[in-house]
Amino acid sequence: MNVSLSSWLLIVIALLTANLPFVNQRLFGLLALSAFPNKPFWLRLFELLTAYVVVGLLGFYFETSAGNRFVQNWEFYWIGLFVFIVFAFPG
């Protein structure tokens, strides 16, 4: 897979997974929650942070499969988190 295709694929996956906690009442889109008729905000936030980690690991995999991995500092991860939250805005 070339770098351009993997970059666009990662962006589309990030857009979809960032909105997933807000468009349904199931946990991670799979498990029905009988304890909560409406999913609470803290659970949606947990799903959002989990999706951020999963997309980050997928991006790490794409980067290492394309060639050398670049070193990122803490600023990169904070900016990535805020971009992920912005991606979740339509949801």
XYZ file of N, CA, C and O in Angstrom:
364
model
N 0.847 -1.160 0.000
C 0.000 0.000 0.000
C 0.904 1.237 0.000
O 1.833 1.327 0.790
N 0.616 2.180 -0.883
C 1.470 3.360 -0.922
C 1.103 4.334 0.196
O 0.092 4.195 0.867
N 1.934 5.322 0.391
C 1.797 6.238 1.517
C 0.540 7.085 1.386
O -0.174 7.318 2.369
N 0.221 7.533 0.189
C -0.957 8.371 -0.006
C -2.245 7.612 0.308
O -3.127 8.131 0.994
N -2.333 6.394 -0.173
C -3.527 5.594 0.087
C -3.669 5.272 1.573
O -4.769 5.370 2.131
N -2.587 4.929 2.232
C -2.671 4.618 3.658
C -3.021 5.861 4.477
O -3.741 5.767 5.469
N -2.561 7.032 4.057
C -2.905 8.270 4.763
C -4.387 8.574 4.652
O -5.051 8.899 5.643
N -4.923 8.469 3.442
C -6.356 8.736 3.256
C -7.213 7.683 3.946
O -8.269 8.003 4.508
N -6.784 6.448 3.925
C -7.515 5.390 4.604
C -7.542 5.641 6.107
O -8.584 5.474 6.752
N -6.440 6.079 6.668
C -6.384 6.377 8.094
C -7.297 7.552 8.449
O -7.965 7.534 9.487
N -7.359 8.558 7.607
C -8.234 9.711 7.861
C -9.693 9.288 7.831
O -10.495 9.687 8.684
N -10.086 8.464 6.867
C -11.471 7.993 6.786
C -11.815 7.131 7.992
O -12.897 7.278 8.585
N -10.916 6.256 8.395
C -11.156 5.416 9.574
C -11.264 6.278 10.822
O -12.118 6.038 11.684
N -10.441 7.311 10.931
C -10.511 8.204 12.089
C -11.837 8.961 12.115
O -12.442 9.122 13.177
N -12.319 9.416 10.973
C -13.610 10.104 10.923
C -14.752 9.182 11.350
O -15.639 9.588 12.105
N -14.730 7.965 10.887
C -15.795 7.026 11.230
C -15.743 6.615 12.696
O -16.774 6.592 13.381
N -14.568 6.292 13.186
C -14.468 5.833 14.578
C -14.650 6.963 15.584
O -15.085 6.718 16.710
N -14.346 8.198 15.204
C -14.557 9.320 16.118
C -16.044 9.592 16.309
O -16.465 10.036 17.380
N -16.862 9.306 15.302
C -18.296 9.553 15.408
C -19.070 8.356 15.946
O -20.227 8.503 16.333
N -18.465 7.194 15.971
C -19.161 5.980 16.392
C -19.776 6.069 17.790
O -20.918 5.648 17.975
N -19.105 6.622 18.808
C -19.735 6.673 20.134
C -20.986 7.546 20.200
O -21.811 7.381 21.086
N -21.143 8.458 19.256
C -22.234 9.420 19.341
C -23.416 9.092 18.441
O -24.445 9.742 18.535
N -23.291 8.124 17.574
C -24.376 7.834 16.642
C -25.175 6.590 17.022
O -26.159 6.282 16.360
N -24.772 5.873 18.059
C -25.545 4.705 18.483
C -25.515 4.579 19.997
O -24.754 5.244 20.681
N -26.364 3.713 20.512
C -26.463 3.501 21.961
C -25.754 2.231 22.413
O -25.859 1.839 23.558
N -25.057 1.565 21.520
C -24.353 0.331 21.864
C -22.908 0.635 22.234
O -22.330 1.604 21.763
N -22.339 -0.226 23.055
C -20.946 -0.076 23.463
C -20.047 -0.520 22.317
O -20.125 -1.671 21.873
N -19.218 0.371 21.819
C -18.335 0.148 20.670
C -19.107 -0.275 19.429
O -18.563 -0.914 18.534
N -20.374 0.057 19.363
C -21.200 -0.284 18.212
C -21.604 -1.736 18.152
O -22.237 -2.159 17.198
N -21.259 -2.526 19.166
C -21.514 -3.965 19.130
C -22.387 -4.469 20.274
O -23.317 -5.234 20.045
N -22.077 -4.072 21.491
C -22.720 -4.645 22.668
C -23.878 -3.773 23.143
O -23.710 -2.578 23.376
N -25.051 -4.386 23.308
C -26.202 -3.662 23.835
C -26.020 -3.449 25.336
O -25.556 -4.335 26.052
N -26.393 -2.272 25.795
C -26.262 -1.944 27.214
C -27.641 -2.006 27.866
O -28.467 -1.130 27.664
N -27.883 -3.034 28.637
C -29.181 -3.144 29.299
C -29.235 -2.294 30.564
O -30.306 -1.916 31.018
N -28.091 -1.970 31.149
C -28.059 -1.183 32.382
C -28.367 0.287 32.132
O -28.859 0.976 33.022
N -28.075 0.764 30.927
C -28.294 2.179 30.605
C -29.244 2.291 29.420
O -28.905 1.838 28.327
N -30.407 2.903 29.587
C -31.272 3.108 28.413
C -30.654 4.111 27.431
O -30.757 3.945 26.232
N -30.016 5.137 27.973
C -29.245 6.083 27.165
C -27.805 6.019 27.646
O -27.530 6.064 28.839
N -26.894 5.954 26.709
C -25.482 5.827 27.058
C -25.003 7.118 27.723
O -25.157 8.201 27.171
N -24.388 7.026 28.920
C -23.908 8.237 29.595
C -22.687 8.829 28.894
O -21.988 8.154 28.140
N -22.436 10.112 29.192
C -21.341 10.827 28.537
C -19.993 10.219 28.865
O -19.115 10.156 28.006
N -19.781 9.770 30.098
C -18.478 9.213 30.471
C -18.173 7.956 29.679
O -17.023 7.695 29.360
N -19.207 7.190 29.331
C -18.997 5.997 28.530
C -18.678 6.361 27.079
O -17.849 5.724 26.430
N -19.333 7.410 26.586
C -19.013 7.898 25.233
C -17.578 8.418 25.177
O -16.869 8.197 24.202
N -17.149 9.104 26.222
C -15.778 9.610 26.280
C -14.770 8.467 26.339
O -13.727 8.521 25.677
N -15.091 7.421 27.101
C -14.230 6.241 27.155
C -14.111 5.595 25.778
O -13.019 5.211 25.357
N -15.233 5.482 25.067
C -15.200 4.922 23.710
C -14.368 5.787 22.774
O -13.620 5.265 21.943
N -14.500 7.096 22.910
C -13.742 8.015 22.062
C -12.242 7.883 22.298
O -11.461 7.811 21.344
N -11.826 7.803 23.546
C -10.407 7.661 23.855
C -9.869 6.300 23.425
O -8.732 6.198 22.957
N -10.682 5.267 23.560
C -10.276 3.943 23.100
C -10.114 3.928 21.584
O -9.151 3.357 21.053
N -11.039 4.565 20.883
C -10.940 4.641 19.423
C -9.705 5.435 19.008
O -9.045 5.090 18.019
N -9.363 6.480 19.774
C -8.159 7.258 19.479
C -6.903 6.390 19.579
O -6.019 6.459 18.720
N -6.852 5.553 20.601
C -5.692 4.676 20.770
C -5.630 3.648 19.633
O -4.557 3.388 19.074
N -6.777 3.083 19.263
C -6.802 2.085 18.191
C -6.384 2.704 16.860
O -5.582 2.124 16.112
N -6.891 3.890 16.548
C -6.509 4.563 15.300
C -5.034 4.960 15.348
O -4.336 4.876 14.339
N -4.547 5.350 16.507
C -3.126 5.665 16.647
C -2.239 4.458 16.401
O -1.202 4.562 15.743
N -2.646 3.313 16.920
C -1.877 2.088 16.677
C -1.934 1.687 15.208
O -0.942 1.207 14.652
N -3.076 1.893 14.573
C -3.188 1.606 13.142
C -2.293 2.551 12.332
O -1.621 2.126 11.389
N -2.248 3.817 12.718
C -1.350 4.758 12.060
C 0.110 4.394 12.271
O 0.931 4.530 11.363
N 0.427 3.930 13.469
C 1.789 3.461 13.755
C 2.138 2.279 12.854
O 3.238 2.204 12.308
N 1.204 1.366 12.665
C 1.433 0.213 11.789
C 1.640 0.662 10.342
O 2.542 0.176 9.666
N 0.793 1.591 9.868
C 0.945 2.088 8.496
C 2.297 2.759 8.305
O 2.939 2.607 7.268
N 2.731 3.513 9.312
C 4.003 4.227 9.197
C 5.184 3.261 9.168
O 6.113 3.437 8.383
N 5.152 2.250 10.013
C 6.270 1.304 10.026
C 6.282 0.407 8.801
O 7.343 -0.026 8.362
N 5.105 0.119 8.236
C 5.082 -0.720 7.034
C 5.527 0.061 5.800
O 5.958 -0.536 4.817
N 5.442 1.399 5.848
C 5.852 2.221 4.711
C 7.361 2.489 4.706
O 7.916 2.856 3.682
N 7.994 2.327 5.846
C 9.440 2.608 5.912
C 9.859 2.879 7.330
O 9.367 2.254 8.267
N 10.741 3.829 7.496
C 11.245 4.161 8.827
C 10.201 4.903 9.635
O 9.472 5.742 9.109
N 10.155 4.617 10.914
C 9.241 5.299 11.810
C 9.900 6.570 12.313
O 11.073 6.585 12.667
N 9.126 7.653 12.339
C 9.627 8.922 12.839
C 9.353 9.031 14.328
O 8.353 8.527 14.830
N 10.219 9.728 15.023
C 10.060 9.920 16.466
C 9.087 11.067 16.693
O 9.230 12.145 16.105
N 8.074 10.835 17.531
C 7.119 11.882 17.894
C 7.235 12.151 19.388
O 7.426 11.231 20.174
N 7.091 13.408 19.746
C 7.093 13.805 21.146
C 5.651 13.908 21.640
O 4.705 13.647 20.905
N 5.478 14.323 22.875
C 4.157 14.389 23.485
C 3.246 15.378 22.767
O 2.028 15.196 22.755
N 3.817 16.408 22.145
C 3.002 17.399 21.442
C 2.230 16.771 20.289
O 1.083 17.129 20.030
N 2.849 15.838 19.597
C 2.211 15.159 18.474
C 0.949 14.429 18.921
O -0.089 14.491 18.262
N 1.026 13.749 20.054
C -0.117 12.971 20.534
C -1.241 13.863 21.047
O -2.415 13.549 20.873
N -0.895 14.987 21.677
C -1.933 15.916 22.119
C -2.640 16.560 20.934
O -3.873 16.694 20.935
N -1.887 16.968 19.926
C -2.509 17.552 18.738
C -3.361 16.511 18.031
O -4.472 16.799 17.581
N -2.867 15.279 17.962
C -3.663 14.203 17.363
C -4.955 13.957 18.112
O -6.003 13.713 17.504
N -4.919 14.031 19.444
C -6.134 13.850 20.237
C -7.143 14.957 19.952
O -8.337 14.690 19.769
N -6.682 16.188 19.868
C -7.600 17.286 19.611
C -8.151 17.251 18.187
O -9.309 17.606 17.960
N -7.369 16.815 17.235
C -7.879 16.616 15.865
C -8.932 15.512 15.859
O -9.957 15.623 15.194
N -8.707 14.464 16.624
C -9.673 13.372 16.716
C -10.977 13.873 17.337
O -12.063 13.481 16.911
N -10.884 14.733 18.334
C -12.087 15.305 18.936
C -12.819 16.198 17.941
O -14.047 16.195 17.874
N -12.087 16.934 17.129
C -12.716 17.758 16.092
C -13.403 16.867 15.052
O -14.483 17.187 14.571
N -12.790 15.737 14.726
C -13.425 14.782 13.815
C -14.745 14.287 14.393
O -15.649 13.922 13.647
N -14.872 14.226 15.710
C -16.091 13.732 16.356
C -17.196 14.768 16.399
O -18.306 14.462 16.816
N -16.957 15.985 15.950
C -17.944 17.053 16.053
C -19.269 16.754 15.346
O -20.312 17.001 15.913
N -19.283 16.202 14.146
C -20.597 15.951 13.518
C -21.476 15.001 14.312
O -22.702 15.065 14.238
N -20.869 14.100 15.077
C -21.642 13.149 15.868
C -22.302 13.824 17.036
O -23.298 13.437 17.553
